[in-house]
XYZ file of N, CA and C in Angstrom:
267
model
N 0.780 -1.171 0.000
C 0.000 0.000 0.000
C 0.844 1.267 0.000
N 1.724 1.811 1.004
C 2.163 2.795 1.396
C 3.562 3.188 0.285
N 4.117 1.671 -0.027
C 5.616 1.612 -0.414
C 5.101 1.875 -1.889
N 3.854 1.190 -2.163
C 3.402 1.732 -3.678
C 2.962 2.848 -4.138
N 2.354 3.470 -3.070
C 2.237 4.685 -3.051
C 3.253 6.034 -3.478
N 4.455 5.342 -2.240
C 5.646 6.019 -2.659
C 6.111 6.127 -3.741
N 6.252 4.831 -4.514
C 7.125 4.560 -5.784
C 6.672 4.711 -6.690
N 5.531 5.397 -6.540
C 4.513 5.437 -7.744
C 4.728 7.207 -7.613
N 4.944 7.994 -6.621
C 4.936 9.445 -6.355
C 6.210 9.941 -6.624
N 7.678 8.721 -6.874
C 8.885 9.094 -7.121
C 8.826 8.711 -8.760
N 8.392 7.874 -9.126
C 8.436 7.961 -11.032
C 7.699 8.827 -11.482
N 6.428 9.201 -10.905
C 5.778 10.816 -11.413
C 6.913 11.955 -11.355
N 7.030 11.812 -10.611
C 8.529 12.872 -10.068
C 9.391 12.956 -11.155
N 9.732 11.991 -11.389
C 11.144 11.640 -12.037
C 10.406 11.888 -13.807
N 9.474 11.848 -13.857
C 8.890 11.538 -15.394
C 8.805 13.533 -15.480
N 8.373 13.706 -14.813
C 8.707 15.706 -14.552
C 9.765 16.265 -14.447
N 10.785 15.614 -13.625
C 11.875 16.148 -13.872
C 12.670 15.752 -15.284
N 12.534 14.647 -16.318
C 13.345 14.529 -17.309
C 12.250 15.426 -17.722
N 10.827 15.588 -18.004
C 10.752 16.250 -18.908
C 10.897 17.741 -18.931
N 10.887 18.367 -17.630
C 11.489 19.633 -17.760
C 13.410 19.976 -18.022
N 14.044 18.485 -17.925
C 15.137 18.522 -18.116
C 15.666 19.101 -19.660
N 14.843 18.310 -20.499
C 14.817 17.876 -21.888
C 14.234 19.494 -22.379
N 13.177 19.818 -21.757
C 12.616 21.258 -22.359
C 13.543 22.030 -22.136
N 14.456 22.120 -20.995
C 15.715 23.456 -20.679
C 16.967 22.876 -21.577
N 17.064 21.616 -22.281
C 17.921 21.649 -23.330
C 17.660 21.956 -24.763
N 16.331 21.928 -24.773
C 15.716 22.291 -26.230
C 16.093 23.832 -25.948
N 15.372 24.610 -24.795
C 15.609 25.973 -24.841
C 16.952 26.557 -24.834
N 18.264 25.560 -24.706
C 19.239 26.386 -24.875
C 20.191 26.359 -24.076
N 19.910 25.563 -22.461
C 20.105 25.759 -21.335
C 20.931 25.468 -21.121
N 22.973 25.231 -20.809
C 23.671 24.599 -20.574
C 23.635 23.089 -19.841
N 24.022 21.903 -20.204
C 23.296 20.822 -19.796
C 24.049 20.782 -18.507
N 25.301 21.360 -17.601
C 25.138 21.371 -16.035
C 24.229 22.260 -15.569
N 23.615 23.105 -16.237
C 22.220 24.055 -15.374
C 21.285 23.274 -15.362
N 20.975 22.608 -16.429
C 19.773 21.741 -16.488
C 19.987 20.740 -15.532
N 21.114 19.897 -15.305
C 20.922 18.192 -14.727
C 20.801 19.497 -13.138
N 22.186 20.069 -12.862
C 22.076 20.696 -11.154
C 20.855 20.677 -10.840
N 19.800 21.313 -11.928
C 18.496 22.311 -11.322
C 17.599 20.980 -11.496
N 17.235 19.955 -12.414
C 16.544 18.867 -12.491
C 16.650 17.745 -11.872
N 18.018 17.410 -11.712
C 18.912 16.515 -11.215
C 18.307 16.544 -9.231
N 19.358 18.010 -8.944
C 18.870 17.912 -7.678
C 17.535 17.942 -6.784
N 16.380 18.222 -7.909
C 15.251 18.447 -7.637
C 14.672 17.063 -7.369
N 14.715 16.356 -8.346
C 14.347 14.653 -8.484
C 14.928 13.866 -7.598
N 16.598 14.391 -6.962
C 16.744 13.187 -5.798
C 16.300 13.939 -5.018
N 15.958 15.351 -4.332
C 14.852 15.383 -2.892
C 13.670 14.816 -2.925
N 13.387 13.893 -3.963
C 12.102 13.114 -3.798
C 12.628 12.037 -2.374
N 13.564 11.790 -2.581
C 13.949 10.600 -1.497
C 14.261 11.012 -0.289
N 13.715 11.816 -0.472
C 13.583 12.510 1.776
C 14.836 12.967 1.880
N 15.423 12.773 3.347
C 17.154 13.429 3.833
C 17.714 12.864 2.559
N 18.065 11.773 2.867
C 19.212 11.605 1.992
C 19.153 11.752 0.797
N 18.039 12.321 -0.317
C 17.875 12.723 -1.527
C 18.482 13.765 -1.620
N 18.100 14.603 -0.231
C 18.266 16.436 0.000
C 19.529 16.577 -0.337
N 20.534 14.996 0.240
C 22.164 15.474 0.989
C 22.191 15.090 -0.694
N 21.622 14.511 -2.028
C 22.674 13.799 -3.064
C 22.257 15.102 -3.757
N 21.118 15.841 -3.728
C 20.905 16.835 -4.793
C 21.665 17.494 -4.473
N 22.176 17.994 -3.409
C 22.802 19.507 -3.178
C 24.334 18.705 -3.799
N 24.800 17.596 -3.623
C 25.980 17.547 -4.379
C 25.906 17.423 -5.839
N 24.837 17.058 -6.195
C 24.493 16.830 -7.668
C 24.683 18.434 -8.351
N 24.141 19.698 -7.556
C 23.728 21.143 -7.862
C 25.304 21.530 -7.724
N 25.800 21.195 -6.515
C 27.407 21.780 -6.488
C 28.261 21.397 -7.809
N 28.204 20.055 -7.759
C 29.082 19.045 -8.448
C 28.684 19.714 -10.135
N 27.016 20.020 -10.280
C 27.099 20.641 -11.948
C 28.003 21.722 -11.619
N 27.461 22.939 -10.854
C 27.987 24.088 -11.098
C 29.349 23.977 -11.269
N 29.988 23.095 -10.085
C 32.003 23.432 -10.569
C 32.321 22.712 -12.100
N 31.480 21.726 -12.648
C 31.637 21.136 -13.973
C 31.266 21.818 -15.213
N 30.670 22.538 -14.778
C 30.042 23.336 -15.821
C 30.883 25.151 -15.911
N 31.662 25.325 -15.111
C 32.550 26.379 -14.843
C 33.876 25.528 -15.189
N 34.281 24.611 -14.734
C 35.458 23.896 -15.250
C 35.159 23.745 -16.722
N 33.709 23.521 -17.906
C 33.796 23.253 -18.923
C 34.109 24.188 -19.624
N 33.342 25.880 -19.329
C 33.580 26.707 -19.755
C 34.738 27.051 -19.601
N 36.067 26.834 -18.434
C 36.819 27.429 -18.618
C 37.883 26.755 -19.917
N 37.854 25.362 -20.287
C 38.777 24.444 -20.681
C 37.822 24.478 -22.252
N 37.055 25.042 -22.186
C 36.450 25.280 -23.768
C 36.967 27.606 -24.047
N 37.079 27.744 -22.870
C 37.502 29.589 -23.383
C 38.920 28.934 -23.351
N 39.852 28.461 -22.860
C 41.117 28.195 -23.131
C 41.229 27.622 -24.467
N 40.442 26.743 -24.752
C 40.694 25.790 -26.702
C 40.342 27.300 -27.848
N 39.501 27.969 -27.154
C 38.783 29.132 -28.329
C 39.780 29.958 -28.343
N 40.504 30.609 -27.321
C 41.526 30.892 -27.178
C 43.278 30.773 -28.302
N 43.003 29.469 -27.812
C 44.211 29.443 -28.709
C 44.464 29.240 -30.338
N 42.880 28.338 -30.621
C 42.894 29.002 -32.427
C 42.745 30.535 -32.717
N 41.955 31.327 -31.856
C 42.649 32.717 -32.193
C 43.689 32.997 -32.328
N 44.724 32.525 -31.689
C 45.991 33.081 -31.285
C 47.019 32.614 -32.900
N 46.250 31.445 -33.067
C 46.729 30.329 -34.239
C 46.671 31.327 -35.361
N 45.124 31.539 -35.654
C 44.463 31.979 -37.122
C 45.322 33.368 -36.761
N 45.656 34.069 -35.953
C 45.932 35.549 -35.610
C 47.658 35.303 -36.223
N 48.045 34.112 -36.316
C 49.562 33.932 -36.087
C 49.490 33.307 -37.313
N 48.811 32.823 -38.148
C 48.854 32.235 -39.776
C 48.502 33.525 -40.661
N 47.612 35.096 -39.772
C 47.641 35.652 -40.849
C 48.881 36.820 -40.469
N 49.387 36.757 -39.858
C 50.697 37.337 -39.822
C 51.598 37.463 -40.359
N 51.263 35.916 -41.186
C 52.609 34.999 -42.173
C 52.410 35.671 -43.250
């Protein structure tokens, strides 16, 4: 009764969170904004210890998603520097 209840209130959950996941990647959304903000939302379905995995799930996007941007402005970076240094020639 109760446990079906539950598991039936965490795949509703979870069927909302991919699909608002999927809509903030259609719109554009960087996919660590999307999983942090969807991601951590869907494991507080699981009470405390959902609370304790989302907030690392939300941390864990944000530094991945700042580590991506930085190691993708460093690659953009240096074909400028390239194309800037081939038309020099």
């Amino acid at each position: 009764g109760k446990k079906l209840n539950t598991f039936n209130m965490q795949l509703q959950q979870g069927g909302y969170q991919l699909q608002d996941f999927v809509v903030q990647l259609q719109g554009g959304t960087s996919f660590f904004t999307a999983f942090g903000q969807q991601g951590s939302q869907f494991a507080g379905v699981f009470g405390p210890q959902g609370a304790v995995v989302g907030a690392i799930i939300a941390i864990g996007s944000a530094v991945g998603g700042m580590a991506y941007n930085m190691i993708a402005g460093a690659n953009n970076t240096s074909t400028m520097e390239e194309a800037l240094t081939k038309r020099r020639t």
